[in-house]
XYZ file of C-alpha atoms in Angstrom:
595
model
C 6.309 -12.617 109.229
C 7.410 -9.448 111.221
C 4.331 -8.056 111.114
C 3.101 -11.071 112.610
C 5.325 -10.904 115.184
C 4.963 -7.697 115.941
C 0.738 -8.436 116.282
C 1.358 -11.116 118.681
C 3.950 -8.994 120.879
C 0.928 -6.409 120.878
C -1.757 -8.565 121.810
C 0.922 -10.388 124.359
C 1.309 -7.130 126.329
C -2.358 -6.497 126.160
C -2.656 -9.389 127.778
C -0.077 -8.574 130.360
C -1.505 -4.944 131.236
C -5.011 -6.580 131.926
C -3.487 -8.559 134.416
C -1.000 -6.413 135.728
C -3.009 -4.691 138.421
C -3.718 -8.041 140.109
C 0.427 -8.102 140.470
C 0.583 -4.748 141.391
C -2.338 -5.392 144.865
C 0.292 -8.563 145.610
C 3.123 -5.879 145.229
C 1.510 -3.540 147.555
C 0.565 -6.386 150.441
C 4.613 -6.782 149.998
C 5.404 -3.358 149.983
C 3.116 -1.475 152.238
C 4.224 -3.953 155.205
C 7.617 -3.837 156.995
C 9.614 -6.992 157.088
C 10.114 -7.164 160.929
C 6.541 -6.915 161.505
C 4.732 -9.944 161.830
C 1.729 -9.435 159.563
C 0.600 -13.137 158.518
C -1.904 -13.594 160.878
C -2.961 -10.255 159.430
C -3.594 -11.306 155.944
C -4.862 -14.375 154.154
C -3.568 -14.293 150.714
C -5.096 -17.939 149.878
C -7.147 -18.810 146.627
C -11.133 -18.648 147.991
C -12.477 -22.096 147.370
C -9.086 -23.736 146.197
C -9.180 -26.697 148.366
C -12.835 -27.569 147.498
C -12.251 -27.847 144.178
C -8.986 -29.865 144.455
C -11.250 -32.430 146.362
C -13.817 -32.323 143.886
C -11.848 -33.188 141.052
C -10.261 -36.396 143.110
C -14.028 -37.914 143.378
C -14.157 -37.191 139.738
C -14.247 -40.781 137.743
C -10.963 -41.352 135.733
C -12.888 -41.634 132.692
C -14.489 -38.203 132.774
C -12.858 -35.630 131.214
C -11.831 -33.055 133.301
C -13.096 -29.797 133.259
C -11.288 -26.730 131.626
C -9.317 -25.023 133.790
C -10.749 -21.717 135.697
C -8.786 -18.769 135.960
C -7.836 -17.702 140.041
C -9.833 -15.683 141.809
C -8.509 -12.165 143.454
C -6.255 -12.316 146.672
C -8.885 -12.601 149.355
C -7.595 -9.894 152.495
C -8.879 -10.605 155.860
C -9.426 -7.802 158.211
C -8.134 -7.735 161.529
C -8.587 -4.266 163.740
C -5.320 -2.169 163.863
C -3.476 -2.485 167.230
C -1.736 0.974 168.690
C 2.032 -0.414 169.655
C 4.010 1.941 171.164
C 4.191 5.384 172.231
C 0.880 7.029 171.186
C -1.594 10.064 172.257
C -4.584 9.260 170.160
C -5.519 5.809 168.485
C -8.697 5.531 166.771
C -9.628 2.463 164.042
C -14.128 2.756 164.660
C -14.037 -1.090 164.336
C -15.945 -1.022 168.051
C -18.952 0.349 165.764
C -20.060 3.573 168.061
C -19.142 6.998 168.455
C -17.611 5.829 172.203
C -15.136 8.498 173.687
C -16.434 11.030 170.646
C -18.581 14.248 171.479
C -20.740 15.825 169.348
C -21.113 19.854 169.317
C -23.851 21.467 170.322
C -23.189 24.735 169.466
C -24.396 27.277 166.459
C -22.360 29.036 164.465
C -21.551 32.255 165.053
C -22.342 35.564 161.739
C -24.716 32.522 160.018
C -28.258 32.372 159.429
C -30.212 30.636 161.837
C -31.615 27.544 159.810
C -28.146 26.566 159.113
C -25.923 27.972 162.334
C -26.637 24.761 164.116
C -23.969 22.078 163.937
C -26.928 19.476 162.792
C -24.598 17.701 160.754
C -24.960 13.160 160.707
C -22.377 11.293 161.764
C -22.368 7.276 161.131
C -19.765 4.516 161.906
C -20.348 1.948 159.497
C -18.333 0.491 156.171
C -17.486 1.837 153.430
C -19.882 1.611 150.484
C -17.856 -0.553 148.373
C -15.955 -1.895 150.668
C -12.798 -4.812 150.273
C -12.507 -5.244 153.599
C -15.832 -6.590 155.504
C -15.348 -5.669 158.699
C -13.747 -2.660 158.534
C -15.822 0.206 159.644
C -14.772 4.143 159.985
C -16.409 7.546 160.493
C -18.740 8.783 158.058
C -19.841 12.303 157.669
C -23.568 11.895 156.252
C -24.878 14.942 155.435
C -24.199 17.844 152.950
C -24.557 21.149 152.735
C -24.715 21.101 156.712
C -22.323 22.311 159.025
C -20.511 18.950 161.143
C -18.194 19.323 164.257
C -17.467 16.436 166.543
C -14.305 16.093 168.561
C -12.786 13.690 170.840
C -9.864 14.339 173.858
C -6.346 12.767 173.706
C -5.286 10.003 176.166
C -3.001 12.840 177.455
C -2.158 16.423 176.421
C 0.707 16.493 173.380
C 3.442 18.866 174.448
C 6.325 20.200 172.008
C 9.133 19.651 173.325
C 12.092 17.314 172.193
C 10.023 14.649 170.005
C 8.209 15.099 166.948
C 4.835 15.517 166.105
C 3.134 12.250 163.647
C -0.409 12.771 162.756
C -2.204 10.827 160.268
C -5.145 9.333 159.246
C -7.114 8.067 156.399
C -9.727 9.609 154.238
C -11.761 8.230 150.896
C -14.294 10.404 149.138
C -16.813 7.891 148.077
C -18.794 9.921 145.965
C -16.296 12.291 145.156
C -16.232 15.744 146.024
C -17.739 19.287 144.947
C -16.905 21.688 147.531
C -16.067 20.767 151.019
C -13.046 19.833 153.378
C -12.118 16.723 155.249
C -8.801 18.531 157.671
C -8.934 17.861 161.407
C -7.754 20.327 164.014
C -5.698 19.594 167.178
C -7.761 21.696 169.688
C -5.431 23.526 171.780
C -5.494 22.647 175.685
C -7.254 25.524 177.337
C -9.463 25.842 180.654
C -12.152 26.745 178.402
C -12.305 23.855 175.982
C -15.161 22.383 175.937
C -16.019 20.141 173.246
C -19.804 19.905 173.273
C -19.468 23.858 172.179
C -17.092 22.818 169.235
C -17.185 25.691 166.443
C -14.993 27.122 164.019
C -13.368 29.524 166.254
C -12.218 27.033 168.907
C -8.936 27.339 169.222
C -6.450 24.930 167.686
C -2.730 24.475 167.679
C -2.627 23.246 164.025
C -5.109 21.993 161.187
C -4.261 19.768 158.709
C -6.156 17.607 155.552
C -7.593 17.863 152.179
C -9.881 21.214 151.173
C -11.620 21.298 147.821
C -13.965 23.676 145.688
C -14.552 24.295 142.230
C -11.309 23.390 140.579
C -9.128 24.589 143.539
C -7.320 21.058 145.412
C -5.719 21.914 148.631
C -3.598 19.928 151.118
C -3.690 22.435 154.119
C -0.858 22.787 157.293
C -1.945 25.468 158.981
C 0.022 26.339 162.715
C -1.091 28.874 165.221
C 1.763 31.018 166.216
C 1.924 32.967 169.567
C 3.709 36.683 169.269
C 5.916 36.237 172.697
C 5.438 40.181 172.695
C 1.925 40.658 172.506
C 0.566 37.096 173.478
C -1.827 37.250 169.887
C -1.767 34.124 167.863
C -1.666 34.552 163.749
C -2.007 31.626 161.381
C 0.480 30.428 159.259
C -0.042 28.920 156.185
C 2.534 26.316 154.590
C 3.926 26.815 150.675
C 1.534 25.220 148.256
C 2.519 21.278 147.713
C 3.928 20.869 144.250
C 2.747 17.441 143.519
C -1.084 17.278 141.596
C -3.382 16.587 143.997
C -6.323 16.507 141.811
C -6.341 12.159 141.845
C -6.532 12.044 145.640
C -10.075 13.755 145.634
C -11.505 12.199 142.424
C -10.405 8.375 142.690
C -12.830 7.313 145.106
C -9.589 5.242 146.778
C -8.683 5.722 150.799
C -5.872 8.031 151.464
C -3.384 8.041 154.205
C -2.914 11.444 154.971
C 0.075 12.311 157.476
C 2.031 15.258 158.552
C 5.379 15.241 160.785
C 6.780 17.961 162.331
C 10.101 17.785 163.606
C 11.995 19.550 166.829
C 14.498 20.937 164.134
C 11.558 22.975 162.822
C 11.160 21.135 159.604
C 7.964 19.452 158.834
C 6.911 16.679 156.177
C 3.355 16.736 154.474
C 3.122 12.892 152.693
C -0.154 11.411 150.530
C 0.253 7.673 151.328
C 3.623 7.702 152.492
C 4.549 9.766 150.014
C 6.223 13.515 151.008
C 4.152 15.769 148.767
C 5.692 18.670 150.827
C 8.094 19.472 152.671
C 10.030 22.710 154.335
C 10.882 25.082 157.572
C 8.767 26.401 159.902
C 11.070 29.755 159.918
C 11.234 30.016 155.815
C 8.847 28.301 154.211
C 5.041 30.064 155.918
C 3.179 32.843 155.418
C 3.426 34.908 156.833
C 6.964 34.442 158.223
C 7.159 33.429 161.674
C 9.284 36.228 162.884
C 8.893 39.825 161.323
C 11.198 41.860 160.004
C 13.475 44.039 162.246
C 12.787 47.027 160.428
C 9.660 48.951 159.034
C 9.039 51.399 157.055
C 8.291 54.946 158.934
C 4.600 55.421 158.841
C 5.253 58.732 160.103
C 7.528 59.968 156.914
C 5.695 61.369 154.293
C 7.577 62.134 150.612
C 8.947 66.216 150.000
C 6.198 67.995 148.030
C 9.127 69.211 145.621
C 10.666 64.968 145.268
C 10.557 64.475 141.210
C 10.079 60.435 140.274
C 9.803 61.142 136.300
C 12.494 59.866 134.638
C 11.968 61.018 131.488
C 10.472 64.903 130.465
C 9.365 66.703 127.492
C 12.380 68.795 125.891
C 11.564 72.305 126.998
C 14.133 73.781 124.679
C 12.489 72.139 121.919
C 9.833 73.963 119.314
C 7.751 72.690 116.331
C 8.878 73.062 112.733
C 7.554 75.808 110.644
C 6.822 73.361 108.004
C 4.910 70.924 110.794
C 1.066 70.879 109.323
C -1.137 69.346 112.262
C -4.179 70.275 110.177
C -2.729 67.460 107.512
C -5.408 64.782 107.223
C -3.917 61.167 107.387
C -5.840 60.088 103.775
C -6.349 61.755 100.806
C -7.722 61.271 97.539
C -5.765 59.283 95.194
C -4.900 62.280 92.196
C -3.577 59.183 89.986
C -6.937 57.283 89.713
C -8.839 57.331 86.823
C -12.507 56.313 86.177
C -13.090 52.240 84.780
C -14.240 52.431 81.696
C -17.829 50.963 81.248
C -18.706 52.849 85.022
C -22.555 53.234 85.048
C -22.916 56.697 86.942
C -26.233 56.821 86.272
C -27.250 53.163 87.304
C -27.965 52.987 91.521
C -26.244 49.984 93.164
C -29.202 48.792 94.234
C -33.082 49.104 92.989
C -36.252 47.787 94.684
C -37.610 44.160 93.830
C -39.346 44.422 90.639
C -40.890 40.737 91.517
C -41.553 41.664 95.108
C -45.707 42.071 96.262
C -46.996 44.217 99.073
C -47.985 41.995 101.460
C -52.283 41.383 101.610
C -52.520 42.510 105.763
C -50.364 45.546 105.177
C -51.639 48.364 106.625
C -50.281 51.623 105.541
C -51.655 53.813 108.306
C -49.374 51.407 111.175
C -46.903 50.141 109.058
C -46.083 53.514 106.798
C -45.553 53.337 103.014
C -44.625 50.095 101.697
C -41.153 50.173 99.426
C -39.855 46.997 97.734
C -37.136 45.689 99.547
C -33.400 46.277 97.497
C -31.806 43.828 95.400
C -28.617 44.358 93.967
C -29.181 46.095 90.453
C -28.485 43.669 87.644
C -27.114 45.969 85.199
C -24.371 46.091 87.761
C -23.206 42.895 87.345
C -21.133 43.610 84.247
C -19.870 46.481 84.900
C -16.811 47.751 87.020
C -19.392 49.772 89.262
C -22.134 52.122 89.555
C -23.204 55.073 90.871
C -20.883 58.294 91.907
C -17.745 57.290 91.662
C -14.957 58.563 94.181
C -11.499 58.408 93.750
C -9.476 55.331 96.441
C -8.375 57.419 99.085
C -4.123 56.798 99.576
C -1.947 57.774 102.306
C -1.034 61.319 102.642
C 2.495 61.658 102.354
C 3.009 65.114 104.250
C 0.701 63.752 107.294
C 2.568 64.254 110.355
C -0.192 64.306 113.256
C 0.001 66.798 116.227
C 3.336 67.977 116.943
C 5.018 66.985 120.669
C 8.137 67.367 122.244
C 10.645 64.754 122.537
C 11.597 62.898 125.666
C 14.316 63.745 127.234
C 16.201 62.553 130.548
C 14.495 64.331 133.561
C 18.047 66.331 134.950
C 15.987 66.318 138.448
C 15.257 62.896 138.600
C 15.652 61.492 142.383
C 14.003 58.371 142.015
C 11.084 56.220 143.505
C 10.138 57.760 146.788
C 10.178 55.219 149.373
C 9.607 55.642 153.544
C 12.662 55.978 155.347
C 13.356 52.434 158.016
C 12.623 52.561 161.569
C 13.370 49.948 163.953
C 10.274 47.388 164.334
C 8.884 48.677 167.842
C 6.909 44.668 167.070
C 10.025 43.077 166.477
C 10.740 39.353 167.879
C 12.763 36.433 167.058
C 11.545 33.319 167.702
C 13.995 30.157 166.577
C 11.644 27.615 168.143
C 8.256 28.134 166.380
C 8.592 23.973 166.668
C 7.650 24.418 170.448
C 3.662 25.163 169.542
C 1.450 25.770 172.253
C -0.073 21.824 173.348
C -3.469 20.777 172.452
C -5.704 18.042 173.909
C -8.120 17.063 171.756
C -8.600 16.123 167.906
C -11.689 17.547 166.272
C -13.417 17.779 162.617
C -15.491 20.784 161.923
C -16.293 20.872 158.360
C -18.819 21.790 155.795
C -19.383 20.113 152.608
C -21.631 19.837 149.638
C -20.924 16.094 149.271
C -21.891 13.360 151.985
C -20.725 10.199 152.372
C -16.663 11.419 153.399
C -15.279 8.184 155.168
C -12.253 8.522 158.077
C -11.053 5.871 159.449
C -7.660 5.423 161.949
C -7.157 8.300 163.178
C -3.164 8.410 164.944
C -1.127 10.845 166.892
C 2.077 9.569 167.641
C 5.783 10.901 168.694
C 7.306 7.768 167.176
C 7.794 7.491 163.483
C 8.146 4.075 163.926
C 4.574 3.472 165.789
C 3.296 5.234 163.334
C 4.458 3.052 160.173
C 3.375 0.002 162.044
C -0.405 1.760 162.935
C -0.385 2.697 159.019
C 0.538 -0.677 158.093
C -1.715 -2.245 159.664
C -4.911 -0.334 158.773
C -3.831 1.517 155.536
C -1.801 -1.260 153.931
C -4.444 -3.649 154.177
C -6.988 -1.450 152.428
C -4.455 -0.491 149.632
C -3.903 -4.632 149.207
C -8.029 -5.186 149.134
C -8.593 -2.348 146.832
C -5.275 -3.252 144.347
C -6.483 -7.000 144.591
C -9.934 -5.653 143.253
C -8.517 -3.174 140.993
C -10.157 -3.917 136.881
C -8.164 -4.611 134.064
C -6.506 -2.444 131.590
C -9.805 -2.364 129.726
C -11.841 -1.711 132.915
C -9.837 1.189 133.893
C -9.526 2.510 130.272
C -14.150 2.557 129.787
C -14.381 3.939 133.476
C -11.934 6.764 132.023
C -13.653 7.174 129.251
C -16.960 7.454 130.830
C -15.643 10.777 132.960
C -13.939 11.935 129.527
C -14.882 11.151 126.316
C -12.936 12.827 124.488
C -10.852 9.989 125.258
C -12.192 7.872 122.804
C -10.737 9.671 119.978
C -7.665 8.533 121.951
C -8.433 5.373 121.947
C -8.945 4.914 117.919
C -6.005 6.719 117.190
C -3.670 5.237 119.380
C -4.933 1.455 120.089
C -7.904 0.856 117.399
C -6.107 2.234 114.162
C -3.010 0.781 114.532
C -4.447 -2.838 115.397
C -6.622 -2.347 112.294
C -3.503 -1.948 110.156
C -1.653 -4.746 111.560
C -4.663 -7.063 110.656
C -4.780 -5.761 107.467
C -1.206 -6.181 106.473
C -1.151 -9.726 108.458
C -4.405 -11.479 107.244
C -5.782 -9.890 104.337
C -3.073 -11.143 101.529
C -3.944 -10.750 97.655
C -3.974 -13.386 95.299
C -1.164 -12.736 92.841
C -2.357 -11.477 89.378
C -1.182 -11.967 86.179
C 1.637 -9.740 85.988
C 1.478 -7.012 82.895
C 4.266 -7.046 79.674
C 5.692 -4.083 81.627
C 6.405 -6.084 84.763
C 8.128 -8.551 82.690
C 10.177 -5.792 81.408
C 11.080 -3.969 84.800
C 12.039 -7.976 86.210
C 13.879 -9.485 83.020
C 11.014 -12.306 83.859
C 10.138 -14.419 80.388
C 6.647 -14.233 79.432
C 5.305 -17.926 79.167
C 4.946 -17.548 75.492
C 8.541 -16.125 75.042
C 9.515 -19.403 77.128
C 7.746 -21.815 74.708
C 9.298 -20.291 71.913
C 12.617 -20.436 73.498
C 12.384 -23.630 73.690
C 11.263 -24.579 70.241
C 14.455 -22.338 69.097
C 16.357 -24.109 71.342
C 15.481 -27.260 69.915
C 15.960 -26.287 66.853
C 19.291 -25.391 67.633
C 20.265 -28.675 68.511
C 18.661 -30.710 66.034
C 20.929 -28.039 63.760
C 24.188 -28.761 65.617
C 23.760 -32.563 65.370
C 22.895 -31.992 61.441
C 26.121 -29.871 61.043
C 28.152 -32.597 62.892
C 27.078 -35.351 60.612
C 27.917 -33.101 57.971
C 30.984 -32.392 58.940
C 32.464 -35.647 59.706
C 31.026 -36.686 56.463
C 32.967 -33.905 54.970
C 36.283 -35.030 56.853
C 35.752 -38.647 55.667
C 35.589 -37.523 52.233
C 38.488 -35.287 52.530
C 40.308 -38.400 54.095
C 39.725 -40.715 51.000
C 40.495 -37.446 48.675
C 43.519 -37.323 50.466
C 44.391 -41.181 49.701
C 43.205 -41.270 46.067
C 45.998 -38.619 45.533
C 48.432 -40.059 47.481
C 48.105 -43.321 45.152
C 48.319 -40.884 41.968
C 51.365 -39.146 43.404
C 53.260 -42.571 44.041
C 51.911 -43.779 40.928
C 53.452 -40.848 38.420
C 56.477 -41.606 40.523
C 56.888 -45.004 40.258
C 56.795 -44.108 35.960
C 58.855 -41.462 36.048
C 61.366 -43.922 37.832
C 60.848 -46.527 35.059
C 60.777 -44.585 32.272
């Protein structure tokens, strides 16, 4: 009965798993929109088709049976076009189904070969390929192994000043990705921007987004930092995100990808509202904003007398008389002796007494013909043949080549390093926050995959108009996808289509032990007889020891009423023995009294 139990509390949470993802997409249209946000007229969480079939099974006679029930179909999500609320520089959704207010570049590339320096790259608005929401369009980068650029200006240059910086926007990689990058940059306001000459050296303030080749998964915030002294910009590059980023480029889901960068100088990197990263502008790049005060003196050059060994040969020290170099590490072993039976005179091995010179052998280009060597069989039972050498041993007076020992170097003055000079280069900037401003929001990329979907693009100072903007696009395409997310037993094939080896898994883990459940639960032996020795380990009667119990049982009784009778027979004849000499006694009285 446990084991029962235990079969249907397995096959119960089966059950539950399969289903579970459908809970999880109405958990996410919960979750992924704020409470004070008035989202109803945003989504449509009604059964498709529920009120039909309610009417149809009213005109349905009373007679007929009704039909078996069917099971409900996914939440249906209705798309409505994301809404910018709120302070905002840049707003972006595609839904108007052009390229309106975008520019494409056209420019070539600069140190490329001319067939593929142009920036020839396709660009498409349209939906997404398997798409939840209909309706829903975004920017699709079409081409691969082409270089793309396109670019469109902010409502109004973003300055850094005393609000932060929210940029985010969404990105799914439909058919995965090999090698390519999906970051935007923030071109930086110049007089010479011009977009329709978009390359890869335009300036920009900061880039930001996924990067991927080979096995290499990157999340990149990249800043441009002016040197107040010189007026040169350098990039720095943000610490490496420790969360795995590998499921964000291989999941084929859309990603909300954000970065905020606060007045206080700290910044936040988050994967659909999750911080992935996070740090300081002025301790956690590279290179470091600021650079060091001091240097080393490139000038200063190390004494031609400075000693760095720490340890020297003893020079005090000589080799032993007695110190043989010439020693050889192995010697003959003096204590072997010869096995008797050795065959000295027998070869180890002899040509092939059964092996024929082959007919198109030709002696004049292939040389003499010899039999090809078989292992002598008069070897084969005895200890050896041919010369035999004494087993060569160790050599117990081997010392090898004689050097002086180590000793500590009494002129040791350590590692030589330059002597520090101030930095002539030397700055300190506490504000790296206060970046230079940019004006327009561009993507110049190259990849080997096509098909790279963006979609609601956002640049904000307001946290809180940015939640809403992400709610409203991003949440509803997490709630379509989770509401048309397979079962446990989808998810666990599609797995084990990418790895196999997962199968293995599988029987181990899920097969095997439901195998051995049904086993133990349904496939019950009919008891046998049981053996004279089982009686003896249980005590158990044998049915023929029972039968003759019972006949000696029997027996018994019939002997215990027999004795009975017997015995009251016995006690009435004792009674009238008793009696008869009673009488004589009274009688032999009764004379003696006479007489």
């Amino acid at each position: 009965m446990h084991l029962r139990a235990a079969l249907f509390l397995l096959l119960a949470a089966g059950v539950l798993l399969s289903v579970a993802p459908v809970s999880r997409a109405e958990d996410a249209l919960e979750d992924g929109l704020d409470d004070d946000m008035d989202v109803e007229d945003e989504l449509d969480l009604g059964l498709a088709g529920a009120d039909d079939e309610d009417e149809g099974l009213e005109e349905e006679g009373e007679d007929e049976a009704p039909p078996p029930p069917k099971a409900p179909p996914a939440p249906k999500v209705t798309y409505k076009a994301p809404e910018p609320m709120g302070e905002h520089f840049f707003a972006e959704s595609f839904d108007r189904g052009t390229l309106d207010g975008w520019v494409l570049s056209k420019a070539k590339k600069e140190d490329a070969d001319e067939e593929i320096a142009k920036y020839d790259g396709k660009w498409a608005v349209e939906e997404m390929k398997d798409s939840k929401l209909p309706g829903d369009k975004g920017l699709v980068l079409k081409s691969r192994a082409k270089h793309h650029a396109i670019s469109a200006p902010l409502l109004r240059p973003f300055t850094f000043d005393a609000a932060p910086l929210i940029i985010q926007y969404e990105v799914n990689f439909q058919s995965g990705i090999d090698c390519g990058g999906a970051y935007v940059k923030l071109l930086t306001q110049t007089p010479e921007l011009n977009l329709d000459q978009f390359v890869d050296k335009t300036p920009y303030t900061i880039m930001f987004g996924p990067d991927k080749c080979g096995e290499d998964y990157k999340l990149h915030f990249i800043f441009r930092h002016k040197n107040p002294k010189t007026g040169e910009f350098e990039e720095k590059h943000a610490k490496k995100p420790d969360a795995d980023l590998r499921s964000y480029f291989t999941d084929k889901k859309t990603h909300l990808f954000s970065l905020v960068v606060n007045p206080d100088n700290s910044f936040e990197v988050l994967v659909d509202q999750t911080v992935v990263n996070s740090g300081n502008l002025l301790k956690d790049m590279t290179p470091p904003v600021n650079p060091p005060a001091e240097i080393e003196d490139p000038e200063d050059q190390k004494p031609e007398d400075w000693d760095e060994r720490p340890k020297i040969q003893d020079p005090d020290a000589a080799k032993p008389e007695d110190w043989d170099e010439d020693a050889p590490a192995q010697i003959p072993d003096d204590n072997a002796v010869k096995p008797d039976g050795w065959l000295d005179d027998e070869p180890e091995y002899i040509g092939d007494p059964d092996a024929i010179k082959p007919d198109d052998w030709d002696e004049d280009m292939d040389g003499e013909w010899e039999a090809p060597q078989v292992p002598n069989p008069a070897c084969e039972s005895a200890p050896g043949c041919g010369e035999w050498k004494r087993p060569m041993v160790d050599n117990p007076n081997y010392k090898g080549k004689w050097k002086p020992p180590m000793i500590d170097n009494p002129n040791y003055q350590g590692i030589w390093k330059p002597r520090k000079i101030p930095n002539p280069a030397f700055f300190e900037d506490l504000t790296p926050f206060r970046m230079t401003a940019f004006s327009a929001v561009g993507l110049e990329l190259w990849s080997m995959t096509s098909d790279i979907f963006f979609d609601n693009f956002f640049i904000t100072n307001d946290r809180n108009t940015a939640d809403r903007w992400a709610a409203d696009g991003w949440g509803l395409k997490k709630a379509a996808e989770g509401a048309a997310e397979p079962g446990l037993a989808a998810q666990m094939l599609t797995a084990a289509e990418e790895r196999p080896w997962l199968w293995i898994v599988y029987v181990l883990t899920v097969g095997l032990p439901l195998v051995l459940l049904f086993v133990f639960c349904c496939s019950g032996k009919k008891k046998s007889a049981a053996s004279p020795a089982d009686y003896k380990k249980t005590d158990e009667p044998q049915p023929d020891v029972k039968e003759e119990e019972e006949e000696e049982e029997e027996e018994k009784s019939a002997a215990a009423e027999k004795n009975e009778e017997e015995d009251e027979e016995e006690e009435k004849n004792e009674t009238g023995d008793e009696k008869l000499e009673d009488e004589l006694r009274r009688s032999r009285r009764n004379r003696t009294r006479k007489d």
